[in-house]
């Protein structure tokens, strides 16, 4: 009988420590030998097992069955939004200051207070509405999600390129996305459906103003701004909080496209932004963004004509200055797109000590939705994937579930104890070393919109701040998109723009009246052109 101490080990080390698998090889194997997932060397990858060389195939085709059944499952559910994406690794380094003040005056988060550390990051850029292989020239907000692997655990800053959004209450999120998505019958995006919703949702006026200008089509990801969009909080050592907004500004400069320019690029390369990011990093031209924050005292700020928690509004720089607090550099491309970019998972609820939530209704709703999406899309153990896992000590009592491949149990911890509290061992609570932030909340529980809606004021201000190129492109794009809409929708949109600025409304009305062709007419022309231009071919 074999000595128990001499038994070879074939198992997986569930603690995640050390070599996961024995590295022995079969007699006919080398390092580059092709095997199946069971470790069997494959000697013929060109032919299935058949009766004779013409078939039929046999049921015991294990190599084929494993290969094909895995291929059938190579895709996980596509993101409902932000499906088309590109990503890169890099690092963030804090400047440690807010103006002339030490940053610790406002936040105790080590990612900001420790200026000696280069915090690893992974960034995923994306388009919002269309599918995984849609053109990167679409008029669409762009996602800008950053995962910071901090010494206190992960922090996800999940935002867009545009600094505002269509709606301010998360209960409307499925509705606005449904309106922007393709028609459920024809499977075509339809401007009539989009503006039916937008005309009925006046808070969208400001976002529409940005989206249909050149700001709605960034030239690429490297020359694109980023924003947290929502209002967050910073908390200091005393437990005192301030409201904060985040802004990423590209060191490379900002570049946007007109619709004509985007149409030209799309005809040549519909992956242009992904290619641009990848090749810049490969060539050592590492893109950089500086992080700015705006800070406001925590409170309702009734002196303002808008609610600071309303994500359809900007905080203007002249009232709330931008403070440069750090820089992010992207210097490494993914080694595998699916494992890193596609399976990367972000959530607005992923914060570290010193960072906190505000009562922003969209932020509160996103905090449930984003992480819930990842548990459905990637699986309950999505945080065990290397791209999503924190780069620090980990100890949880969460067990099992689909695709578990290690246990979050620190070395030396009793594997029998997967609960807390316990007198026999197991994991213990961390000590609270700093003052907690404990905001006081009171009021009637109700379903009601905020008081200071001011749907149109900032839309008008944005119009007045646009240069003539931006104004002209905005009017041309809006006019074309609205040309096919019902007259009642056209009138309502003109009314909304006029409420913001009379010139804005007047030029939109004139643009609709003189629109040479609508989006639907252009699309119909393309259908007819394809038939007309196609060469007649004989069957073969």
PDB file of C-alpha atoms in Angstrom, residues 154-307:
ATOM      1  CA  UNK A 154     -12.064  48.601  -4.657  1.00  0.00           C
ATOM      2  CA  UNK A 155     -13.632  51.925  -5.572  1.00  0.00           C
ATOM      3  CA  UNK A 156     -15.676  52.186  -8.764  1.00  0.00           C
ATOM      4  CA  UNK A 157     -16.281  55.643 -10.228  1.00  0.00           C
ATOM      5  CA  UNK A 158     -18.925  54.920 -12.852  1.00  0.00           C
ATOM      6  CA  UNK A 159     -19.938  57.781 -15.100  1.00  0.00           C
ATOM      7  CA  UNK A 160     -20.246  59.129 -18.636  1.00  0.00           C
ATOM      8  CA  UNK A 161     -18.498  61.633 -20.859  1.00  0.00           C
ATOM      9  CA  UNK A 162     -21.390  64.092 -20.555  1.00  0.00           C
ATOM     10  CA  UNK A 163     -21.776  65.625 -17.110  1.00  0.00           C
ATOM     11  CA  UNK A 164     -25.573  65.416 -16.911  1.00  0.00           C
ATOM     12  CA  UNK A 165     -28.319  62.895 -17.728  1.00  0.00           C
ATOM     13  CA  UNK A 166     -31.807  62.664 -19.264  1.00  0.00           C
ATOM     14  CA  UNK A 167     -33.737  62.001 -16.042  1.00  0.00           C
ATOM     15  CA  UNK A 168     -33.350  62.667 -12.328  1.00  0.00           C
ATOM     16  CA  UNK A 169     -35.327  59.773 -10.815  1.00  0.00           C
ATOM     17  CA  UNK A 170     -34.077  56.192 -11.237  1.00  0.00           C
ATOM     18  CA  UNK A 171     -37.600  54.797 -11.621  1.00  0.00           C
ATOM     19  CA  UNK A 172     -37.576  56.320 -15.142  1.00  0.00           C
ATOM     20  CA  UNK A 173     -34.318  54.642 -16.197  1.00  0.00           C
ATOM     21  CA  UNK A 174     -35.930  51.637 -17.953  1.00  0.00           C
ATOM     22  CA  UNK A 175     -38.279  54.030 -19.781  1.00  0.00           C
ATOM     23  CA  UNK A 176     -35.617  56.342 -21.169  1.00  0.00           C
ATOM     24  CA  UNK A 177     -33.491  53.385 -22.276  1.00  0.00           C
ATOM     25  CA  UNK A 178     -36.494  51.696 -23.924  1.00  0.00           C
ATOM     26  CA  UNK A 179     -37.219  54.931 -25.825  1.00  0.00           C
ATOM     27  CA  UNK A 180     -33.615  55.156 -27.036  1.00  0.00           C
ATOM     28  CA  UNK A 181     -33.294  51.452 -27.896  1.00  0.00           C
ATOM     29  CA  UNK A 182     -34.540  50.021 -31.211  1.00  0.00           C
ATOM     30  CA  UNK A 183     -38.284  49.648 -31.705  1.00  0.00           C
ATOM     31  CA  UNK A 184     -39.412  46.288 -30.222  1.00  0.00           C
ATOM     32  CA  UNK A 185     -41.267  45.456 -33.466  1.00  0.00           C
ATOM     33  CA  UNK A 186     -39.030  46.774 -36.273  1.00  0.00           C
ATOM     34  CA  UNK A 187     -35.699  46.522 -34.355  1.00  0.00           C
ATOM     35  CA  UNK A 188     -34.716  49.992 -35.645  1.00  0.00           C
ATOM     36  CA  UNK A 189     -33.933  53.022 -33.539  1.00  0.00           C
ATOM     37  CA  UNK A 190     -36.717  55.514 -34.279  1.00  0.00           C
ATOM     38  CA  UNK A 191     -36.419  59.270 -33.587  1.00  0.00           C
ATOM     39  CA  UNK A 192     -40.208  59.462 -33.287  1.00  0.00           C
ATOM     40  CA  UNK A 193     -40.123  57.163 -30.274  1.00  0.00           C
ATOM     41  CA  UNK A 194     -37.142  59.007 -28.767  1.00  0.00           C
ATOM     42  CA  UNK A 195     -38.758  62.421 -28.972  1.00  0.00           C
ATOM     43  CA  UNK A 196     -42.135  61.147 -27.877  1.00  0.00           C
ATOM     44  CA  UNK A 197     -40.456  60.351 -24.560  1.00  0.00           C
ATOM     45  CA  UNK A 198     -38.229  63.452 -24.436  1.00  0.00           C
ATOM     46  CA  UNK A 199     -41.081  65.843 -25.250  1.00  0.00           C
ATOM     47  CA  UNK A 200     -43.025  64.247 -22.402  1.00  0.00           C
ATOM     48  CA  UNK A 201     -40.026  64.527 -20.044  1.00  0.00           C
ATOM     49  CA  UNK A 202     -39.013  68.205 -19.907  1.00  0.00           C
ATOM     50  CA  UNK A 203     -36.068  67.518 -17.571  1.00  0.00           C
ATOM     51  CA  UNK A 204     -34.336  65.895 -20.580  1.00  0.00           C
ATOM     52  CA  UNK A 205     -34.040  69.257 -22.421  1.00  0.00           C
ATOM     53  CA  UNK A 206     -30.549  70.010 -21.117  1.00  0.00           C
ATOM     54  CA  UNK A 207     -29.184  66.551 -21.993  1.00  0.00           C
ATOM     55  CA  UNK A 208     -30.734  66.667 -25.484  1.00  0.00           C
ATOM     56  CA  UNK A 209     -28.994  70.015 -26.025  1.00  0.00           C
ATOM     57  CA  UNK A 210     -25.617  68.428 -25.368  1.00  0.00           C
ATOM     58  CA  UNK A 211     -26.325  65.097 -27.064  1.00  0.00           C
ATOM     59  CA  UNK A 212     -27.383  66.543 -30.440  1.00  0.00           C
ATOM     60  CA  UNK A 213     -24.449  68.949 -30.562  1.00  0.00           C
ATOM     61  CA  UNK A 214     -20.908  67.764 -31.426  1.00  0.00           C
ATOM     62  CA  UNK A 215     -20.545  66.826 -27.739  1.00  0.00           C
ATOM     63  CA  UNK A 216     -22.778  63.832 -28.549  1.00  0.00           C
ATOM     64  CA  UNK A 217     -20.063  62.239 -30.724  1.00  0.00           C
ATOM     65  CA  UNK A 218     -16.596  62.302 -29.100  1.00  0.00           C
ATOM     66  CA  UNK A 219     -13.810  61.917 -31.679  1.00  0.00           C
ATOM     67  CA  UNK A 220     -12.381  58.955 -29.744  1.00  0.00           C
ATOM     68  CA  UNK A 221     -11.907  57.787 -26.162  1.00  0.00           C
ATOM     69  CA  UNK A 222      -8.515  59.454 -25.639  1.00  0.00           C
ATOM     70  CA  UNK A 223      -9.899  62.934 -26.349  1.00  0.00           C
ATOM     71  CA  UNK A 224     -13.026  62.497 -24.249  1.00  0.00           C
ATOM     72  CA  UNK A 225     -14.001  63.996 -20.915  1.00  0.00           C
ATOM     73  CA  UNK A 226     -15.371  61.881 -18.104  1.00  0.00           C
ATOM     74  CA  UNK A 227     -17.721  62.679 -15.262  1.00  0.00           C
ATOM     75  CA  UNK A 228     -19.192  60.948 -12.230  1.00  0.00           C
ATOM     76  CA  UNK A 229     -22.509  62.612 -13.270  1.00  0.00           C
ATOM     77  CA  UNK A 230     -24.076  62.022  -9.843  1.00  0.00           C
ATOM     78  CA  UNK A 231     -23.385  63.888  -6.616  1.00  0.00           C
ATOM     79  CA  UNK A 232     -21.313  62.006  -4.024  1.00  0.00           C
ATOM     80  CA  UNK A 233     -19.918  62.868  -0.603  1.00  0.00           C
ATOM     81  CA  UNK A 234     -16.434  63.080   0.837  1.00  0.00           C
ATOM     82  CA  UNK A 235     -16.008  62.340   4.566  1.00  0.00           C
ATOM     83  CA  UNK A 236     -13.038  63.465   6.716  1.00  0.00           C
ATOM     84  CA  UNK A 237     -11.536  62.063   9.936  1.00  0.00           C
ATOM     85  CA  UNK A 238     -14.129  63.863  12.064  1.00  0.00           C
ATOM     86  CA  UNK A 239     -17.023  62.293  10.144  1.00  0.00           C
ATOM     87  CA  UNK A 240     -17.874  65.625   8.503  1.00  0.00           C
ATOM     88  CA  UNK A 241     -19.125  65.451   4.909  1.00  0.00           C
ATOM     89  CA  UNK A 242     -19.195  67.677   1.848  1.00  0.00           C
ATOM     90  CA  UNK A 243     -20.958  67.161  -1.478  1.00  0.00           C
ATOM     91  CA  UNK A 244     -18.625  66.429  -4.374  1.00  0.00           C
ATOM     92  CA  UNK A 245     -18.706  66.115  -8.182  1.00  0.00           C
ATOM     93  CA  UNK A 246     -15.969  64.339 -10.181  1.00  0.00           C
ATOM     94  CA  UNK A 247     -14.609  65.378 -13.585  1.00  0.00           C
ATOM     95  CA  UNK A 248     -11.954  63.702 -15.770  1.00  0.00           C
ATOM     96  CA  UNK A 249     -10.215  66.075 -18.189  1.00  0.00           C
ATOM     97  CA  UNK A 250      -8.010  64.575 -20.959  1.00  0.00           C
ATOM     98  CA  UNK A 251      -4.470  65.924 -20.978  1.00  0.00           C
ATOM     99  CA  UNK A 252      -4.515  65.232 -24.744  1.00  0.00           C
ATOM    100  CA  UNK A 253      -7.298  67.813 -25.179  1.00  0.00           C
ATOM    101  CA  UNK A 254     -10.980  67.444 -26.067  1.00  0.00           C
ATOM    102  CA  UNK A 255     -12.164  66.639 -29.600  1.00  0.00           C
ATOM    103  CA  UNK A 256     -15.718  66.104 -30.856  1.00  0.00           C
ATOM    104  CA  UNK A 257     -17.231  65.347 -34.272  1.00  0.00           C
ATOM    105  CA  UNK A 258     -20.041  66.820 -36.333  1.00  0.00           C
ATOM    106  CA  UNK A 259     -22.528  64.384 -37.847  1.00  0.00           C
ATOM    107  CA  UNK A 260     -20.928  64.811 -41.294  1.00  0.00           C
ATOM    108  CA  UNK A 261     -17.485  64.004 -39.905  1.00  0.00           C
ATOM    109  CA  UNK A 262     -18.830  60.977 -38.034  1.00  0.00           C
ATOM    110  CA  UNK A 263     -20.569  59.657 -41.154  1.00  0.00           C
ATOM    111  CA  UNK A 264     -17.303  59.841 -43.058  1.00  0.00           C
ATOM    112  CA  UNK A 265     -15.348  57.971 -40.362  1.00  0.00           C
ATOM    113  CA  UNK A 266     -18.031  55.309 -39.989  1.00  0.00           C
ATOM    114  CA  UNK A 267     -17.813  54.540 -43.706  1.00  0.00           C
ATOM    115  CA  UNK A 268     -14.140  53.711 -43.271  1.00  0.00           C
ATOM    116  CA  UNK A 269     -13.841  52.160 -39.795  1.00  0.00           C
ATOM    117  CA  UNK A 270     -16.616  51.504 -37.295  1.00  0.00           C
ATOM    118  CA  UNK A 271     -14.076  50.378 -34.634  1.00  0.00           C
ATOM    119  CA  UNK A 272     -11.992  53.531 -34.862  1.00  0.00           C
ATOM    120  CA  UNK A 273     -12.078  54.513 -31.169  1.00  0.00           C
ATOM    121  CA  UNK A 274     -11.089  51.043 -29.934  1.00  0.00           C
ATOM    122  CA  UNK A 275      -8.264  50.925 -32.473  1.00  0.00           C
ATOM    123  CA  UNK A 276      -7.090  54.413 -31.531  1.00  0.00           C
ATOM    124  CA  UNK A 277      -6.891  53.588 -27.809  1.00  0.00           C
ATOM    125  CA  UNK A 278      -5.169  50.243 -28.327  1.00  0.00           C
ATOM    126  CA  UNK A 279      -2.567  51.531 -30.774  1.00  0.00           C
ATOM    127  CA  UNK A 280      -1.749  54.620 -28.719  1.00  0.00           C
ATOM    128  CA  UNK A 281      -0.926  52.454 -25.693  1.00  0.00           C
ATOM    129  CA  UNK A 282       0.986  49.915 -27.808  1.00  0.00           C
ATOM    130  CA  UNK A 283       3.073  52.774 -29.211  1.00  0.00           C
ATOM    131  CA  UNK A 284       3.850  54.166 -25.741  1.00  0.00           C
ATOM    132  CA  UNK A 285       1.668  57.235 -26.240  1.00  0.00           C
ATOM    133  CA  UNK A 286      -0.058  56.741 -22.906  1.00  0.00           C
ATOM    134  CA  UNK A 287      -3.285  58.747 -22.526  1.00  0.00           C
ATOM    135  CA  UNK A 288      -3.726  60.739 -19.323  1.00  0.00           C
ATOM    136  CA  UNK A 289      -6.632  62.380 -17.548  1.00  0.00           C
ATOM    137  CA  UNK A 290      -6.492  64.767 -14.624  1.00  0.00           C
ATOM    138  CA  UNK A 291      -9.198  64.383 -11.997  1.00  0.00           C
ATOM    139  CA  UNK A 292     -10.982  67.518 -10.836  1.00  0.00           C
ATOM    140  CA  UNK A 293     -13.558  67.863  -8.090  1.00  0.00           C
ATOM    141  CA  UNK A 294     -16.158  70.451  -7.217  1.00  0.00           C
ATOM    142  CA  UNK A 295     -17.053  70.758  -3.551  1.00  0.00           C
ATOM    143  CA  UNK A 296     -20.212  72.107  -1.968  1.00  0.00           C
ATOM    144  CA  UNK A 297     -21.248  72.235   1.663  1.00  0.00           C
ATOM    145  CA  UNK A 298     -23.639  69.393   2.495  1.00  0.00           C
ATOM    146  CA  UNK A 299     -27.197  70.685   2.523  1.00  0.00           C
ATOM    147  CA  UNK A 300     -30.201  71.648   0.382  1.00  0.00           C
ATOM    148  CA  UNK A 301     -28.788  75.028  -0.796  1.00  0.00           C
ATOM    149  CA  UNK A 302     -32.096  76.799  -1.208  1.00  0.00           C
ATOM    150  CA  UNK A 303     -30.210  79.879  -2.469  1.00  0.00           C
ATOM    151  CA  UNK A 304     -29.679  78.063  -5.787  1.00  0.00           C
ATOM    152  CA  UNK A 305     -32.317  77.851  -8.529  1.00  0.00           C
ATOM    153  CA  UNK A 306     -31.671  74.109  -8.829  1.00  0.00           C
ATOM    154  CA  UNK A 307     -31.208  71.166  -6.480  1.00  0.00           C
TER     155      UNK A 307
END
